[in-house]
Tab-separated table of C-alpha atoms in Angstrom:
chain	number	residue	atom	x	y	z
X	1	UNK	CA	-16.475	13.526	-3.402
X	2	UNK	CA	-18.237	10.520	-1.856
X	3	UNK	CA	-19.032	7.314	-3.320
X	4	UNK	CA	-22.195	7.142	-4.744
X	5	UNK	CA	-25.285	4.822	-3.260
X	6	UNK	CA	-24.659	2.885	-6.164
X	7	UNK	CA	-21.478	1.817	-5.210
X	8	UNK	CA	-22.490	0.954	-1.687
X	9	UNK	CA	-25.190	-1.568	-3.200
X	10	UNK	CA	-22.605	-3.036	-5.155
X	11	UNK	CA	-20.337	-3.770	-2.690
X	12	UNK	CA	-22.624	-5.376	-0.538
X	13	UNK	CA	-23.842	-7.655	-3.168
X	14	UNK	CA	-19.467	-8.303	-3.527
X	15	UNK	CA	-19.796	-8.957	-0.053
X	16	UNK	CA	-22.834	-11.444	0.175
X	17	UNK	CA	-21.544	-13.323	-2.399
X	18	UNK	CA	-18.184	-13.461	-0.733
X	19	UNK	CA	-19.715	-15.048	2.365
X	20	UNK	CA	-18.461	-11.681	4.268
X	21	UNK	CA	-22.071	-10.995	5.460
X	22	UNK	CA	-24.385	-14.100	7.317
X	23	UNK	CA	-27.419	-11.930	6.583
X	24	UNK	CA	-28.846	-13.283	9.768
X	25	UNK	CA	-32.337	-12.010	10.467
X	26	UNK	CA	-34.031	-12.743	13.726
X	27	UNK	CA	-36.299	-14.180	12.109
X	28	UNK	CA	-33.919	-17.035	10.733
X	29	UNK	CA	-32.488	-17.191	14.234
X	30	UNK	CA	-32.993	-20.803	15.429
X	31	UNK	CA	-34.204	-20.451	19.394
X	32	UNK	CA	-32.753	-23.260	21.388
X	33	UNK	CA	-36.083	-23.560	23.612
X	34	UNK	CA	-34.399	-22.069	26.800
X	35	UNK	CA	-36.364	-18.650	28.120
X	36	UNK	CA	-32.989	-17.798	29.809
X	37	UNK	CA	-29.789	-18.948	27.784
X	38	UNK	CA	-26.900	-17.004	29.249
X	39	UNK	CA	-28.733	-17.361	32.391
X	40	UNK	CA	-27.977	-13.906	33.607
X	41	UNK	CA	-31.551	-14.110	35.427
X	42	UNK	CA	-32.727	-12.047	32.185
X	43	UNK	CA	-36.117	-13.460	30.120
X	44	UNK	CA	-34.675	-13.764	26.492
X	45	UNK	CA	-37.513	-11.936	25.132
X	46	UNK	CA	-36.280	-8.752	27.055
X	47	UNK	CA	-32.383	-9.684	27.627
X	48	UNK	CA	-30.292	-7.272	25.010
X	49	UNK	CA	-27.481	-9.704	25.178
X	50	UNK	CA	-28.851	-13.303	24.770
X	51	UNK	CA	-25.698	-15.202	24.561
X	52	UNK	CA	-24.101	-13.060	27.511
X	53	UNK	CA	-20.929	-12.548	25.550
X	54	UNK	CA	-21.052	-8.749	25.799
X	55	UNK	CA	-22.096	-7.679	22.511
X	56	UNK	CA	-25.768	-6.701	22.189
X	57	UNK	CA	-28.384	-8.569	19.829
X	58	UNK	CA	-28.826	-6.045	17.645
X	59	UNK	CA	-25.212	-5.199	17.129
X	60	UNK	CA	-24.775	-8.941	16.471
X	61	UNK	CA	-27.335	-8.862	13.692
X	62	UNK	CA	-25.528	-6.002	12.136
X	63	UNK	CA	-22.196	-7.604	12.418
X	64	UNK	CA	-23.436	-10.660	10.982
X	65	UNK	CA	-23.069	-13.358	14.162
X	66	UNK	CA	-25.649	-15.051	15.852
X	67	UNK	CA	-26.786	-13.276	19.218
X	68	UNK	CA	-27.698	-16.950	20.697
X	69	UNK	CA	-24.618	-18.262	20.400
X	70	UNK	CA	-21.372	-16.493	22.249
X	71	UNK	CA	-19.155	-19.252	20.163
X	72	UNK	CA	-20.273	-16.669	17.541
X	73	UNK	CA	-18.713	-13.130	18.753
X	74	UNK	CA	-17.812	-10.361	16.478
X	75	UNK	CA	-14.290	-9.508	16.289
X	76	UNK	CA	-13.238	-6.184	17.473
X	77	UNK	CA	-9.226	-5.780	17.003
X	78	UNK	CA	-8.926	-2.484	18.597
X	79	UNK	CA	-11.557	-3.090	21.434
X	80	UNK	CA	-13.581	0.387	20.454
X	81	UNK	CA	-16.647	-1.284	20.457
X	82	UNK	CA	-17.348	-1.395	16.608
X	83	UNK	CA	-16.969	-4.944	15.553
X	84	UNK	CA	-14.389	-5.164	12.585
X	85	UNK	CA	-17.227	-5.917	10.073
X	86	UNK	CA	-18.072	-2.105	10.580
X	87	UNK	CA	-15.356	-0.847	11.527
X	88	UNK	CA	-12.574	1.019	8.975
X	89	UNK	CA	-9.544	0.387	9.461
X	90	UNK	CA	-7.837	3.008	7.481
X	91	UNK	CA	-4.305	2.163	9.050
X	92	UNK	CA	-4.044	-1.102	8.464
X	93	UNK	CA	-4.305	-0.084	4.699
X	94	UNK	CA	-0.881	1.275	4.860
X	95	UNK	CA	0.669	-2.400	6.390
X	96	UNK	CA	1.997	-3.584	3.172
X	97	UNK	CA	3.887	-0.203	2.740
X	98	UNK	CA	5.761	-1.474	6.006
X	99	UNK	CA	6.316	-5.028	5.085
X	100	UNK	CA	9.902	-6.365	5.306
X	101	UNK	CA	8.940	-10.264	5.764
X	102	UNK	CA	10.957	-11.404	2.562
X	103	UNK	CA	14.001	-10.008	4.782
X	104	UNK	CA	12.991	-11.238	8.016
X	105	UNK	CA	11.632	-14.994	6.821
X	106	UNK	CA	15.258	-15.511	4.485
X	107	UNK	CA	17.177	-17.546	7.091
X	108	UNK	CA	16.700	-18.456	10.995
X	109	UNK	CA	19.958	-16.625	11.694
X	110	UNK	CA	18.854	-12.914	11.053
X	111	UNK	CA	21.609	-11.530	12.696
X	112	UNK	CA	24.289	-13.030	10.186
X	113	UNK	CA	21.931	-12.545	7.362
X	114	UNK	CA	21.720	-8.811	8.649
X	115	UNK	CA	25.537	-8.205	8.948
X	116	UNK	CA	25.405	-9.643	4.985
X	117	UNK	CA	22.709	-6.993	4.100
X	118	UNK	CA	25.327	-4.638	5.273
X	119	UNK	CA	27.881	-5.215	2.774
X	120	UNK	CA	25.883	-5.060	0.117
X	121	UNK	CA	25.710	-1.206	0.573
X	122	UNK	CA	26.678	0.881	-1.389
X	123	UNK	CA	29.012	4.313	-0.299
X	124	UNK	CA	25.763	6.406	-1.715
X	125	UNK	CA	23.792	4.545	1.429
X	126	UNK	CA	21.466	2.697	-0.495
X	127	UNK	CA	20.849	-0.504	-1.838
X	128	UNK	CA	20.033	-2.596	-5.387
X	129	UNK	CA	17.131	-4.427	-5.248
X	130	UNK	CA	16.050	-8.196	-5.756
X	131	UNK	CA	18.948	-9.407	-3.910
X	132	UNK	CA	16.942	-11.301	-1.068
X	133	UNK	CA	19.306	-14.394	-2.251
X	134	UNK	CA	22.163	-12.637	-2.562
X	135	UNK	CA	22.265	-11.260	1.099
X	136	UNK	CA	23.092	-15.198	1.854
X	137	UNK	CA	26.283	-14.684	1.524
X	138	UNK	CA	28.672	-11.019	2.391
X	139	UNK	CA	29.607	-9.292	-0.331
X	140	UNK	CA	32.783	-10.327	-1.909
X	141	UNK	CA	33.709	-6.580	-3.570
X	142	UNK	CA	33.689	-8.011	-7.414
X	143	UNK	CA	29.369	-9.034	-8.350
X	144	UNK	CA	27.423	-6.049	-9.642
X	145	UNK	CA	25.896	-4.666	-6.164
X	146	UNK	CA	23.318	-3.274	-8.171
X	147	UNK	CA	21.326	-3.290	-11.873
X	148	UNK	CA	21.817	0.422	-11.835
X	149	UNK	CA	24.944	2.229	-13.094
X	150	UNK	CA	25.295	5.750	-13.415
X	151	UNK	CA	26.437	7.147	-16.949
X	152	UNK	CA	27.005	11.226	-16.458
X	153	UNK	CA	29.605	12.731	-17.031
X	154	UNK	CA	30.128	13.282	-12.749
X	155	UNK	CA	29.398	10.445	-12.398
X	156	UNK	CA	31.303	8.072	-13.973
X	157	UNK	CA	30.225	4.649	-16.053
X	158	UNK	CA	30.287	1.592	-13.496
X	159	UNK	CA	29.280	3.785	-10.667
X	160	UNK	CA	26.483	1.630	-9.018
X	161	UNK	CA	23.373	3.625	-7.575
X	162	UNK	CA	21.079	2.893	-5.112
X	163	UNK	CA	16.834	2.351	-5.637
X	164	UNK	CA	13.587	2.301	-4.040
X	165	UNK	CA	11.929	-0.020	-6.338
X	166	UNK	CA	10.894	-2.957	-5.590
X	167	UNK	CA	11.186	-2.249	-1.966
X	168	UNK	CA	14.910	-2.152	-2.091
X	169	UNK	CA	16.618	0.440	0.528
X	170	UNK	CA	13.439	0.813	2.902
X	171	UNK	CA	13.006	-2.086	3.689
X	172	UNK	CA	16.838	-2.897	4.548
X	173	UNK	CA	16.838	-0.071	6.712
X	174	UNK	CA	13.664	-1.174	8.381
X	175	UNK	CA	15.128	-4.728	9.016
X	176	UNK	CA	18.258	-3.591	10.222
X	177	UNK	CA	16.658	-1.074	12.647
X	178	UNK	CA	14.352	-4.570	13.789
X	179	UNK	CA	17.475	-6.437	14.540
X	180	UNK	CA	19.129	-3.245	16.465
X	181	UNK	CA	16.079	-3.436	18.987
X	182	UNK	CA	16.632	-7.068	19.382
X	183	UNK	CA	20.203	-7.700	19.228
X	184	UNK	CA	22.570	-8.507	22.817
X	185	UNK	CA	25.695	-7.942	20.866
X	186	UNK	CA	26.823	-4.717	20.980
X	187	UNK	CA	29.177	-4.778	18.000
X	188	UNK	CA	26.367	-6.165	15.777
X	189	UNK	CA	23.842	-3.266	16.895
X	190	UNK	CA	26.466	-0.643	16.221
X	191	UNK	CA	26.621	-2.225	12.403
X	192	UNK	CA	23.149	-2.349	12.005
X	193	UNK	CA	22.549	1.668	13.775
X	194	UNK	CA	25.385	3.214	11.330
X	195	UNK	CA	23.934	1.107	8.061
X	196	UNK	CA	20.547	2.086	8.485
X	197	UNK	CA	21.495	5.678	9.277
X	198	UNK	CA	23.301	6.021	6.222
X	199	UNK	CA	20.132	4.442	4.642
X	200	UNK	CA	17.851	6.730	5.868
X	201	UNK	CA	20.460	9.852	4.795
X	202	UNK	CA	20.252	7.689	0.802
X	203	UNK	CA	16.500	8.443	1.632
X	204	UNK	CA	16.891	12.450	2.445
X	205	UNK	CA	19.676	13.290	-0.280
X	206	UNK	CA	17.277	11.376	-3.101
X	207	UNK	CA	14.314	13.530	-2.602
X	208	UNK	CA	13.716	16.033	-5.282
X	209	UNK	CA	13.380	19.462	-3.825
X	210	UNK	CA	9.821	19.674	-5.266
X	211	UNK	CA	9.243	16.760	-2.897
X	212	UNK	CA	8.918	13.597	-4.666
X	213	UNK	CA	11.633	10.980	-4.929
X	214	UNK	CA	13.253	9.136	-8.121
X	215	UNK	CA	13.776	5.426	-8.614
X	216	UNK	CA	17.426	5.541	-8.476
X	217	UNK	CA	19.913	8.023	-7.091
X	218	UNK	CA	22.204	9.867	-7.998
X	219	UNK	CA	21.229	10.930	-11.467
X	220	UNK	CA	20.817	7.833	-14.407
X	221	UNK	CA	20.298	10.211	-17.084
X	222	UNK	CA	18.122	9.732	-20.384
X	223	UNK	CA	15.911	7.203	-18.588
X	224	UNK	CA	12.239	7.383	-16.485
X	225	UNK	CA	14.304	6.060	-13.340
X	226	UNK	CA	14.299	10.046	-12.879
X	227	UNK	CA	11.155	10.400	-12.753
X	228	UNK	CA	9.198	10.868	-9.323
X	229	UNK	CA	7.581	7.375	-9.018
X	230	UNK	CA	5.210	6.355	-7.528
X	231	UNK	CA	5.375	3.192	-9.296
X	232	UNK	CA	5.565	-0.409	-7.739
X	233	UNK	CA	5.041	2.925	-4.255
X	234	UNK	CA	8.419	3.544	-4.289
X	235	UNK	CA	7.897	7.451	-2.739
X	236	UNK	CA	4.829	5.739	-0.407
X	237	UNK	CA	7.003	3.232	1.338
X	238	UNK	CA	9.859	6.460	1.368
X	239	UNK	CA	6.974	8.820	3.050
X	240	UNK	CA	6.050	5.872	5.261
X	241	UNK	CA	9.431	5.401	6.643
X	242	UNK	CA	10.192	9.048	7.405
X	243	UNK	CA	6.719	9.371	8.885
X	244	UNK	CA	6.968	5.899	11.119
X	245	UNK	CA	10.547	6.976	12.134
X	246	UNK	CA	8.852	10.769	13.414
X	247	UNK	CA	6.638	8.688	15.443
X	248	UNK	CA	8.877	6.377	17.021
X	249	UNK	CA	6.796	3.664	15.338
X	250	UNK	CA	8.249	0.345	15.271
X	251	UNK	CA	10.982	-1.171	14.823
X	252	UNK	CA	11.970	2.822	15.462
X	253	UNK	CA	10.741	3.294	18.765
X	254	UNK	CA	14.560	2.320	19.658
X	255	UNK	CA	17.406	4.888	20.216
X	256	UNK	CA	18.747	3.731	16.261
X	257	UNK	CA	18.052	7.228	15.170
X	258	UNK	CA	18.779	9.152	18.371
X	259	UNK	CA	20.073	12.646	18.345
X	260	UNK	CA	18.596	13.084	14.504
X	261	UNK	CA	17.047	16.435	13.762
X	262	UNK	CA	13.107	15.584	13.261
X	263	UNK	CA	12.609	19.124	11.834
X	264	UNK	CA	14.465	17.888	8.877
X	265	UNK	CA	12.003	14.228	8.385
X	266	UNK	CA	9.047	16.812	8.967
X	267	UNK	CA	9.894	18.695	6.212
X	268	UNK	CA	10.903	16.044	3.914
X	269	UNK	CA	7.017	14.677	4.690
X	270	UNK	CA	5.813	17.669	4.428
X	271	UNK	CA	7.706	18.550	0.655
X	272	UNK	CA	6.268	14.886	0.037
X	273	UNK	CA	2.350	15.337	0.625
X	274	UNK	CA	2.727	18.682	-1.257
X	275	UNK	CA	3.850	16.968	-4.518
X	276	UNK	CA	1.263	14.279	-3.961
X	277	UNK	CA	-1.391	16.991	-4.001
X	278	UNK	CA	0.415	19.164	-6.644
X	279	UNK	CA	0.230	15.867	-8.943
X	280	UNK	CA	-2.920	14.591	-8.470
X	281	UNK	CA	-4.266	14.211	-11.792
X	282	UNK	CA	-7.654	16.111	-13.191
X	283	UNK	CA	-9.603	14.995	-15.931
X	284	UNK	CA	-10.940	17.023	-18.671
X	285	UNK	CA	-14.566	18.146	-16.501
X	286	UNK	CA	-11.577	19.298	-14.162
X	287	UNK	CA	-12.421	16.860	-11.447
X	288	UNK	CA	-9.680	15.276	-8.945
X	289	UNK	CA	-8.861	11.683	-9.966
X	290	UNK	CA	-5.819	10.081	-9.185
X	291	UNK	CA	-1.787	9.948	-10.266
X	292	UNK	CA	0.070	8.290	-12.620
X	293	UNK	CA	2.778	5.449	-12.166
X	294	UNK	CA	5.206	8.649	-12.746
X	295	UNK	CA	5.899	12.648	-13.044
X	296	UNK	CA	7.819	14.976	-13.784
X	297	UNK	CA	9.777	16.153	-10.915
X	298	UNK	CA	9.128	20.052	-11.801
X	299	UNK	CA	6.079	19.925	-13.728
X	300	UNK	CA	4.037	17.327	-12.403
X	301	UNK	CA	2.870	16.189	-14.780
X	302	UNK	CA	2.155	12.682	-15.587
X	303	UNK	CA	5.121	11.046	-17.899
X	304	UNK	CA	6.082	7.556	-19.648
X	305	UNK	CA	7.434	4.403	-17.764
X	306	UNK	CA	8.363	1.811	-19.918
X	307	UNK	CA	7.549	1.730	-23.852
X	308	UNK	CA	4.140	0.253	-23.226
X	309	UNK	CA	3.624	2.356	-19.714
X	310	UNK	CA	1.737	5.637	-20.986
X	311	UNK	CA	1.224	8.616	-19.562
X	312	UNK	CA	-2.219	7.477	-17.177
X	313	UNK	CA	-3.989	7.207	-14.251
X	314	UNK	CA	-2.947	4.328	-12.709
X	315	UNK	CA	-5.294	1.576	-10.883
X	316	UNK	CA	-2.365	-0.007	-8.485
X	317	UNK	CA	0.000	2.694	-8.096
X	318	UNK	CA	-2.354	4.861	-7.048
X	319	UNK	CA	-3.889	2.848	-4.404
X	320	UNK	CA	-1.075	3.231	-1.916
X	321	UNK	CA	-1.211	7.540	-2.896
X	322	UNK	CA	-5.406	7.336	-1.418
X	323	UNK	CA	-4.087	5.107	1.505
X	324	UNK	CA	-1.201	7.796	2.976
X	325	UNK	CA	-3.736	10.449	2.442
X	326	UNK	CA	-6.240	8.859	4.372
X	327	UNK	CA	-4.320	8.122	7.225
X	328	UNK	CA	-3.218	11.833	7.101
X	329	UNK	CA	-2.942	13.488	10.010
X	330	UNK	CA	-3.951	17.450	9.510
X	331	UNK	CA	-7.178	17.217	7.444
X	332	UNK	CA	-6.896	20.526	5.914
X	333	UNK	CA	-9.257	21.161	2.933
X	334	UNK	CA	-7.030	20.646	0.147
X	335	UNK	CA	-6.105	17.158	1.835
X	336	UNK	CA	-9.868	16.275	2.686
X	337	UNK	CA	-10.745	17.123	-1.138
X	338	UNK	CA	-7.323	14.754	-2.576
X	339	UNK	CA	-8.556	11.908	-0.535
X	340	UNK	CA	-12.191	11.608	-1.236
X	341	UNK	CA	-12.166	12.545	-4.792
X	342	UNK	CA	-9.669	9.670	-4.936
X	343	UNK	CA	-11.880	7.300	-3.109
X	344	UNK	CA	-14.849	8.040	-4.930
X	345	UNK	CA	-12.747	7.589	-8.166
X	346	UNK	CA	-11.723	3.870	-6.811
X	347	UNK	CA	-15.385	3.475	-6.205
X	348	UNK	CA	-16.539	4.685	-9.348
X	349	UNK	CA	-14.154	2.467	-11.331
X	350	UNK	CA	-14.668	-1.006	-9.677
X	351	UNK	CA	-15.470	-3.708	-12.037
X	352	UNK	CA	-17.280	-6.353	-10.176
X	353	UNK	CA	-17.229	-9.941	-10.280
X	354	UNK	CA	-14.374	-10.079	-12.687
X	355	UNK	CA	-10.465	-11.023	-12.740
X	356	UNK	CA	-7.190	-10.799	-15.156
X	357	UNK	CA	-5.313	-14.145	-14.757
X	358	UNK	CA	-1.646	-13.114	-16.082
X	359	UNK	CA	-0.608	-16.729	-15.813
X	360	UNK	CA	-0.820	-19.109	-18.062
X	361	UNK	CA	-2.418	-17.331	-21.246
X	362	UNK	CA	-2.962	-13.446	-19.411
X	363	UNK	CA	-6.924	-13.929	-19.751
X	364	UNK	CA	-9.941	-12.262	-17.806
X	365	UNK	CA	-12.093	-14.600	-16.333
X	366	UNK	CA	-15.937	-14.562	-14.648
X	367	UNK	CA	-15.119	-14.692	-10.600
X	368	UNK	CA	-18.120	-14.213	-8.381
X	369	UNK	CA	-17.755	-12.115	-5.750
X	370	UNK	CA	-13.869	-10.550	-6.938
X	371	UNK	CA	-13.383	-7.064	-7.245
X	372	UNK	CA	-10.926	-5.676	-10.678
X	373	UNK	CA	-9.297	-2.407	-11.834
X	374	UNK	CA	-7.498	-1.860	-14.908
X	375	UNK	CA	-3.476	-0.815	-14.609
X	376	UNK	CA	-4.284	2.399	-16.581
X	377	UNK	CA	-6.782	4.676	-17.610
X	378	UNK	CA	-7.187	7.504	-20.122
X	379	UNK	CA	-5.838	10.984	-18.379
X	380	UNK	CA	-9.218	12.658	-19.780
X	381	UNK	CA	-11.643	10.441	-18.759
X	382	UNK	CA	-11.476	6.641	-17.095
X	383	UNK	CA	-11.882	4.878	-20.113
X	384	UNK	CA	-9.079	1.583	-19.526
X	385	UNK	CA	-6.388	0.882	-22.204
X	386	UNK	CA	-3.276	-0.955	-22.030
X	387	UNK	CA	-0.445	-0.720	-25.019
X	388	UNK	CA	2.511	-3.095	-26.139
X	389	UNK	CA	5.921	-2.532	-26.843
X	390	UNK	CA	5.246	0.139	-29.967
X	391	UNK	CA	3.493	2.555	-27.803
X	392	UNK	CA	0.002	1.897	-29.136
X	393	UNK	CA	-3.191	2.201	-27.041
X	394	UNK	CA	-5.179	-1.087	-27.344
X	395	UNK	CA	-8.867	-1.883	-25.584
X	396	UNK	CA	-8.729	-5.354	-25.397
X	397	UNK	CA	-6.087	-7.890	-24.245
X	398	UNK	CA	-6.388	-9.659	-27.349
X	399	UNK	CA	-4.970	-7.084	-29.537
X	400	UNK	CA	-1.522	-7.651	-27.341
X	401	UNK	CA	0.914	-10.229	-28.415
X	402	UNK	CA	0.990	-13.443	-26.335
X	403	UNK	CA	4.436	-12.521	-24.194
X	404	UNK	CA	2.733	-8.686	-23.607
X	405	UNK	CA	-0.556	-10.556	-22.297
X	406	UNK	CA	1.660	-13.042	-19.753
X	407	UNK	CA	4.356	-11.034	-18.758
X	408	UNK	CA	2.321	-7.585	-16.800
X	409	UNK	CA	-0.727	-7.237	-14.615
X	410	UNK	CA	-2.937	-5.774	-16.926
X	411	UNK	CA	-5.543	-5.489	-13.682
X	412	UNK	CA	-5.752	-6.523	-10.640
X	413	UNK	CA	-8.098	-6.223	-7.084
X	414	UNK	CA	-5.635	-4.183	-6.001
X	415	UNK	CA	-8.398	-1.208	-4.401
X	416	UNK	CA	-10.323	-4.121	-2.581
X	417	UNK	CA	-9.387	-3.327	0.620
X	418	UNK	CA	-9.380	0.564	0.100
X	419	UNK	CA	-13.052	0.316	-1.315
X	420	UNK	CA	-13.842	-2.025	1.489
X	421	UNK	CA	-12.382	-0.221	4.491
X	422	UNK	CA	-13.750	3.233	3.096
X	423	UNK	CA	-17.486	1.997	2.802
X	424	UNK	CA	-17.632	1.046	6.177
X	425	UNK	CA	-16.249	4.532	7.102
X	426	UNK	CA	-18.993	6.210	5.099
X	427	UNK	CA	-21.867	2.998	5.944
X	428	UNK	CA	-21.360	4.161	9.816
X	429	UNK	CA	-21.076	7.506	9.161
X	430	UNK	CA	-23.698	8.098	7.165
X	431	UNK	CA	-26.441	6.115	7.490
């Protein structure tokens, strides 16, 4: 599927508004009176680069900078040629899947704050999550480690488990494998190589054999934390770990996970991408949309969250799905028809010049220029909803109660980039 001219027009309009584009014209182009300007020995009139700064006029024009003036230079960030205005850049969508900064930006001293993380471990290998604080201190054996307790029969109540939400375990392995490649102290980079190691083996043992990967592990029975979830991208930022590790991407271009069999990551990604495109969602014409915040590990299909998180397609969650799949590497069919019917959904479904403000009264507001998409969406057809604490579909954020309208992102511009990168892609490409 590819987004429809339509779209285009309306994202260029977005753009405009935005002050993205100068629409420069030549026409508007104010000459300075000098035949010669970069004084190359080249007439203006006939000199393709009037400003001598190595980008030609009309590539200029298109990129929206002034070809007369080389204080006025299109940025090109990976030097192909293709200034960034036009130019997709489809990895740089999967950056905040990577993130660790809340880790890294804590305290000056990283390397004590590191050897903190480290103790708040837990024997499974992974971590609780929301403890950016906490690491400020070791810890001291009695505090909760984590808000998740296991309460099966194997494994007994008070047994804390470990979770990818909130960004909890990958990004404490991705820190400590950032302070292993910069650490001189020996003992230190030891601590940091055997923690993360035992993070990444959390990582492994969690993932269901169909391929996806809970929100806690082991087992917390009778709840969604089961679930596969891609919610708040817990199973992106997973994939993205195991992928960037593979490639020796940093901060894992080190010797942290020497000697480590890679067949084993390859065919936890691979297990991963199948459930992806097992549990992509179709509507009732039988068209490919995109997933829910959560799904059954066996099945597939899409289940509850929370009381007032139905069974949908989600506008945020699945965001960071489209962005692994377009940064895919073997573009087989099945993965060429997953991405771009899920592009061309996120295309289809942009609501333009319009924003939810959670904060102070969870309103939506005019905004010129913003782009919007609703947290969830019918499973048959992309009508928006949103539902409070007794489970009942509602169509306006008026019929919530007053701590259901300020207490969840109801919508957000959280495909912006996606729709933005992607048109570029498809403006070069096809036109």
């Amino acid at each position: 599927m590819r987004p429809l001219v339509s779209h285009f027009i309306a994202l260029l309009i977005v753009l405009s508004s935005s002050g993205c584009l100068a629409n420069l014209s030549e026409d508007e182009v104010n000459p300075l009176g000098d035949a010669d300007l970069d004084r190359d020995g080249i007439p203006d009139e006939i000199d393709n680069d009037q400003d001598g700064d190595g980008w030609v006029n009309s590539q200029e024009y298109e990129c929206g900078n002034d070809p007369r003036s080389n204080s006025s230079t299109p940025q090109d960030k990976d030097s192909d040629g293709l200034c960034d205005a036009l130019d997709a850049d489809l990895e740089g969508l999967l950056e905040e899947y990577r993130s660790f900064r809340d880790l890294e930006q804590r305290t000056a001293d990283t390397e004590w704050y590191g050897y903190n993380v480290t103790t708040w471990q837990m024997d499974n290998g992974g971590w609780g999550k929301n403890n950016i604080n906490g690491y400020m201190e070791p810890w001291d054996g009695i505090e909760p480690i984590s808000p998740y307790t296991c309460g099966k029969s194997d494994c007994p109540n008070g047994t804390y488990l470990g979770t990818l939400d909130n960004n909890a375990t990958t990004s404490e392995i991705r820190f400590l494998s950032k302070l292993y490649s910069t650490s001189s102290n020996e003992t230190n980079r030891t601590i940091f190589k055997n923690s993360a190691s035992q993070g990444l083996d959390f990582i492994l043992k969690s993932q269901y054999e169909s391929g996806g990967w809970p929100q806690v592990y082991p087992e917390r029975i009778g709840t969604y934390s089961n679930l596969v979830t891609f919610n708040d991208h817990a199973m992106i930022r997973a994939m993205l770990l195991i992928w960037d590790i593979i490639e020796y991407k940093e901060p894992f271009s080190t010797g942290i996970f020497s000697g480590l069999n890679r067949t084993i990551l390859e065919d936890s990604l691979d297990r991963g991408l199948d459930f992806i495109l097992k549990s992509q969602i179709r509507d009732e014409g039988g068209t490919l949309t995109v997933w829910c915040q959560q799904h059954d590990p066996i099945s597939y299909e899409p289940m509850p969250g929370r009381a007032y998180e139905l069974p949908s397609k989600s506008g945020w969650e699945s965001v960071g799905v489209t962005a692994l799949l377009l940064n895919w590497p073997d573009r087989t069919e099945v993965v060429e028809n997953a991405t771009w019917s899920a592009v061309g959904w996120f295309h289809e479904n942009m609501v333009v010049g319009k924003e939810y403000n959670m904060k102070p009264n969870g309103t939506f507001t005019e905004k010129e220029g913003s782009m919007m998409w609703y947290r969830f969406y019918n499973l048959s057809d992309d009508q928006f909803f949103m539902a409070g604490r007794d489970s009942v579909k509602v169509y306006s954020i008026s019929d919530l109660t007053f701590e259901m309208k300020t207490n969840y992102q109801w919508a957000g511009n959280w495909g912006a980039d996606l729709v933005l990168e992607t048109s570029k892609l498809n403006l070069t490409r096809f036109t």
